[in-house]
XYZ file of C-alpha atoms in Angstrom:
298
model
C -60.362 -16.985 57.367
C -59.939 -12.889 55.471
C -56.670 -13.523 57.648
C -55.234 -16.272 56.432
C -55.524 -15.127 53.077
C -54.342 -11.221 53.384
C -51.410 -14.208 53.911
C -51.681 -16.024 51.989
C -51.878 -12.845 49.110
C -48.433 -11.434 51.169
C -46.839 -14.801 50.421
C -47.613 -14.223 47.026
C -46.649 -11.327 46.250
C -43.298 -11.535 48.469
C -42.151 -14.585 45.770
C -43.731 -12.599 42.672
C -41.223 -9.194 44.781
C -38.535 -12.694 45.652
C -38.436 -13.791 41.663
C -38.480 -10.548 39.410
C -35.927 -9.998 41.450
C -33.750 -12.594 41.124
C -34.668 -12.423 36.847
C -33.474 -9.668 37.226
C -29.919 -10.181 38.830
C -29.710 -13.047 36.396
C -29.932 -9.844 33.965
C -27.383 -8.269 34.739
C -25.424 -10.856 36.014
C -25.360 -11.971 32.356
C -24.866 -8.167 30.939
C -21.772 -8.452 32.629
C -20.157 -12.034 32.324
C -21.524 -10.122 28.050
C -19.469 -7.041 27.971
C -15.993 -9.685 30.254
C -16.421 -11.815 27.103
C -16.594 -9.202 24.838
C -13.360 -7.041 26.459
C -11.543 -9.480 26.595
C -12.324 -11.113 22.874
C -11.475 -7.591 21.343
C -8.196 -7.398 23.744
C -7.498 -10.351 22.215
C -7.351 -9.142 18.959
C -6.033 -5.717 20.123
C -2.880 -7.958 20.771
C -2.803 -10.307 18.247
C -3.148 -7.164 16.314
C -0.130 -5.415 17.539
C 1.663 -8.015 17.186
C 0.854 -8.900 13.805
C 1.247 -5.007 13.656
C 5.606 -5.746 15.371
C 5.655 -8.564 12.871
C 5.246 -6.322 9.851
C 7.236 -3.560 10.599
C 10.423 -6.265 11.937
C 9.716 -7.081 7.931
C 11.229 -3.386 6.872
C 13.484 -3.012 9.433
C 14.893 -6.369 8.074
C 15.156 -5.977 4.620
C 16.963 -2.240 5.368
C 19.455 -3.893 6.838
C 19.950 -6.388 4.025
C 20.071 -3.403 1.001
C 23.153 -1.684 3.141
C 24.482 -4.683 3.129
C 28.723 -5.751 2.208
C 27.870 -8.755 1.350
C 26.493 -9.253 -2.047
C 25.933 -13.030 -1.715
C 23.183 -11.135 1.903
C 21.863 -8.385 0.226
C 18.587 -7.842 -1.102
C 17.715 -6.642 -4.863
C 14.717 -4.856 -5.044
C 13.738 -5.911 -7.504
C 9.565 -7.145 -5.921
C 11.060 -10.001 -6.198
C 9.649 -11.624 -2.655
C 11.545 -12.568 0.537
C 10.351 -14.948 2.743
C 10.974 -16.298 7.310
C 10.523 -16.936 9.740
C 10.242 -14.361 13.244
C 8.061 -14.736 16.015
C 5.646 -17.192 14.682
C 4.462 -15.265 11.473
C 5.698 -16.406 8.196
C 7.086 -12.713 6.971
C 7.115 -11.942 3.098
C 9.247 -8.645 2.308
C 9.409 -7.063 -1.715
C 11.127 -4.811 -1.459
C 10.973 -2.042 -5.743
C 13.131 0.104 -6.580
C 11.622 3.570 -6.752
C 13.974 4.212 -10.036
C 12.113 1.896 -11.090
C 8.336 3.240 -11.871
C 7.344 6.444 -13.416
C 7.034 9.281 -12.254
C 3.704 11.612 -11.490
C 5.712 14.537 -11.620
C 7.773 14.537 -14.064
C 6.693 12.130 -16.750
C 6.208 13.349 -20.171
C 2.091 12.223 -21.298
C 4.353 10.244 -23.978
C 5.199 7.730 -20.885
C 1.813 8.090 -19.729
C -0.155 6.987 -22.809
C 2.146 3.686 -22.746
C 1.730 3.144 -19.430
C -1.717 3.641 -19.147
C -2.118 0.899 -22.393
C 0.042 -1.142 -21.359
C -2.483 -2.257 -18.111
C -5.358 -2.080 -20.519
C -6.886 1.812 -21.549
C -7.403 2.220 -24.557
C -5.425 5.051 -26.565
C -7.725 7.296 -26.688
C -8.442 7.480 -22.769
C -4.471 6.775 -22.251
C -4.084 10.081 -23.812
C -7.015 12.383 -22.047
C -5.819 11.425 -19.094
C -2.434 11.227 -19.512
C -2.917 15.420 -20.466
C -5.245 15.766 -17.304
C -2.349 14.269 -15.514
C 0.162 17.273 -16.822
C -2.548 19.508 -16.543
C -3.013 18.130 -12.448
C 0.591 19.149 -11.940
C 1.037 22.031 -14.051
C 0.980 26.631 -12.554
C -1.121 26.893 -15.132
C -4.419 26.755 -17.163
C -3.816 26.277 -20.733
C -4.981 23.452 -21.792
C -2.950 20.164 -23.056
C -2.741 18.956 -26.943
C -3.395 15.930 -25.627
C -7.262 17.200 -23.875
C -6.930 17.910 -20.216
C -8.369 18.964 -17.819
C -8.744 22.084 -15.372
C -10.825 23.829 -13.406
C -13.951 24.715 -15.830
C -13.289 20.057 -16.891
C -13.661 20.048 -13.025
C -16.097 22.002 -12.805
C -18.244 20.672 -15.532
C -18.562 16.907 -14.484
C -19.539 18.498 -10.616
C -16.999 18.211 -8.856
C -15.831 20.007 -5.391
C -12.102 20.143 -6.682
C -10.613 22.191 -9.567
C -6.262 20.902 -11.119
C -4.348 21.119 -8.147
C -2.340 23.119 -9.838
C 1.193 22.270 -8.177
C 3.256 18.623 -8.176
C 1.964 15.246 -6.347
C 3.112 14.787 -3.407
C 1.138 11.279 -2.900
C 0.314 8.793 -4.921
C -3.094 9.087 -3.848
C -3.086 12.283 -5.174
C -3.699 10.182 -8.389
C -7.170 9.740 -8.041
C -8.456 13.440 -7.695
C -7.907 12.970 -11.092
C -10.197 13.577 -13.160
C -11.869 10.744 -15.395
C -8.876 8.266 -12.855
C -11.589 5.821 -11.997
C -11.110 2.951 -8.917
C -10.156 0.479 -11.329
C -7.242 1.375 -13.358
C -6.004 3.419 -10.606
C -4.930 0.060 -8.766
C -2.975 -1.194 -12.504
C -1.542 2.703 -11.900
C -1.396 2.761 -8.081
C 2.485 -0.459 -8.507
C 3.885 0.998 -11.776
C 4.351 5.187 -10.253
C 5.979 6.536 -7.133
C 6.864 10.722 -6.841
C 9.960 10.200 -5.019
C 12.851 9.955 -8.279
C 11.919 12.641 -10.063
C 13.243 11.033 -13.051
C 11.796 11.311 -16.119
C 12.883 8.315 -17.442
C 12.453 5.335 -15.558
C 15.286 2.617 -14.914
C 14.679 -0.724 -17.207
C 17.059 -2.402 -14.190
C 13.653 -3.754 -11.853
C 11.417 -2.733 -14.097
C 8.016 -4.198 -13.774
C 6.588 -5.638 -17.612
C 3.963 -2.188 -18.243
C 6.918 0.246 -17.519
C 9.510 -1.892 -19.456
C 6.638 -1.613 -22.513
C 5.721 2.511 -21.897
C 9.637 2.695 -22.717
C 9.321 2.083 -25.832
C 11.002 -0.912 -25.254
C 11.782 -3.972 -28.581
C 8.769 -6.669 -27.256
C 12.491 -10.103 -27.837
C 14.787 -7.407 -25.556
C 11.828 -6.969 -22.385
C 10.881 -11.029 -23.163
C 14.355 -11.137 -22.234
C 14.715 -9.216 -19.220
C 11.809 -10.467 -17.673
C 12.456 -13.900 -18.464
C 16.060 -13.375 -16.489
C 15.098 -11.573 -13.389
C 14.254 -14.892 -12.338
C 17.389 -16.812 -12.739
C 20.072 -15.148 -10.259
C 19.631 -15.202 -6.730
C 19.435 -13.252 -4.204
C 23.156 -11.757 -3.374
C 23.018 -11.730 -7.468
C 22.167 -8.613 -9.889
C 19.046 -8.643 -12.317
C 20.267 -9.260 -15.690
C 21.067 -5.519 -17.958
C 20.951 -6.437 -21.449
C 22.703 -3.435 -23.626
C 24.053 -2.234 -20.708
C 20.351 0.311 -20.318
C 20.846 2.927 -17.936
C 22.720 0.247 -15.455
C 22.430 0.424 -11.667
C 24.114 -1.285 -9.175
C 22.405 -4.247 -7.382
C 21.325 -2.155 -4.090
C 20.239 0.108 -6.728
C 19.151 3.422 -5.472
C 18.240 4.271 -2.512
C 14.965 5.829 -2.561
C 12.815 2.024 -2.564
C 8.644 0.829 -1.720
C 8.233 -1.594 0.360
C 5.989 -4.624 1.206
C 5.895 -6.810 4.120
C 2.776 -9.153 5.011
C 3.267 -10.287 7.948
C 0.529 -14.003 8.308
C -0.547 -16.669 11.362
C -1.012 -19.609 11.035
C -4.307 -19.180 13.052
C -4.553 -16.012 10.140
C -4.078 -12.817 11.821
C -1.985 -11.412 9.901
C -1.018 -7.788 8.849
C 0.464 -6.089 5.844
C 2.771 -2.383 5.839
C 3.045 -0.869 2.591
C 6.025 1.746 3.165
C 8.290 3.572 1.287
C 11.479 5.040 2.174
C 15.496 6.117 1.226
C 18.347 4.727 2.959
C 21.624 7.046 3.851
C 19.567 9.446 4.307
C 20.569 10.116 8.314
C 16.855 8.713 9.911
C 15.995 9.993 13.399
C 16.710 8.250 16.539
C 19.849 6.192 14.341
C 16.684 4.639 11.959
C 18.538 2.575 9.157
C 16.213 5.132 6.377
C 13.928 8.041 6.755
C 10.121 6.816 5.866
C 8.475 8.439 2.641
C 5.004 6.779 3.564
C 4.157 4.490 6.187
C 0.782 2.805 5.919
C -0.693 -0.309 7.730
C -3.304 -2.638 5.911
C -3.627 -2.815 1.702
C -2.701 -0.291 0.106
C -3.230 2.918 -1.461
């Protein structure tokens, strides 16, 4: 009887061991299955993201090609209008704007900066102070501008770990480092400013409404430019009422571009870039990249 009890106990222990091993193996298989599924999903996501990015790059390449076109009917006008086309299952939307239409942060006068900031909604007193801060950020001296700018002591008083750069802006995103420029104001200013032209005065030919207002043009002339700009078809130059700062329809050769690729399943990629055409890009490129960002704008 005792031997039978011992035998039953051994069989019970063996059964528990087998069940425990089965549970362990089931858990291991489940972990491997989950890991394989996760890796497959990651691979699929990376593959789709890469394809979308390449489709967006195709938009940039096509824009560069059309901006250099000799046929006026095929040439893209760099005034920010959207150009759409299909490519490998993606819808591509490309907008190109001549950089000469923007306010250059490195050479714009305080009055022009004030005009731009008030045009996007800042009150005059704040715009005046920030225009001075921008001028102080880029100039090499330690003197405050008459507009009431900011040098190193003002940055220190605000608790910032840096001071005025005292050198030209190298990118538009550096505007965020100017004391008093918050995220909301930066987002309003970013589409209308540049660091690539060296022009003290933007060209009205392709300029946005806030830049036209900042230039101090008469309200009726601004309204006419904006209204007529939507009328020309692709390949036709924008209107130039009063012959104000006329440019060729193809622009100055330095452009900012937004290329957005979207697919029906929701996959998307966007490239925000600036480039210069006719400057001998590397490896036979049609353009020389000045800035390049995958994703949303700075």
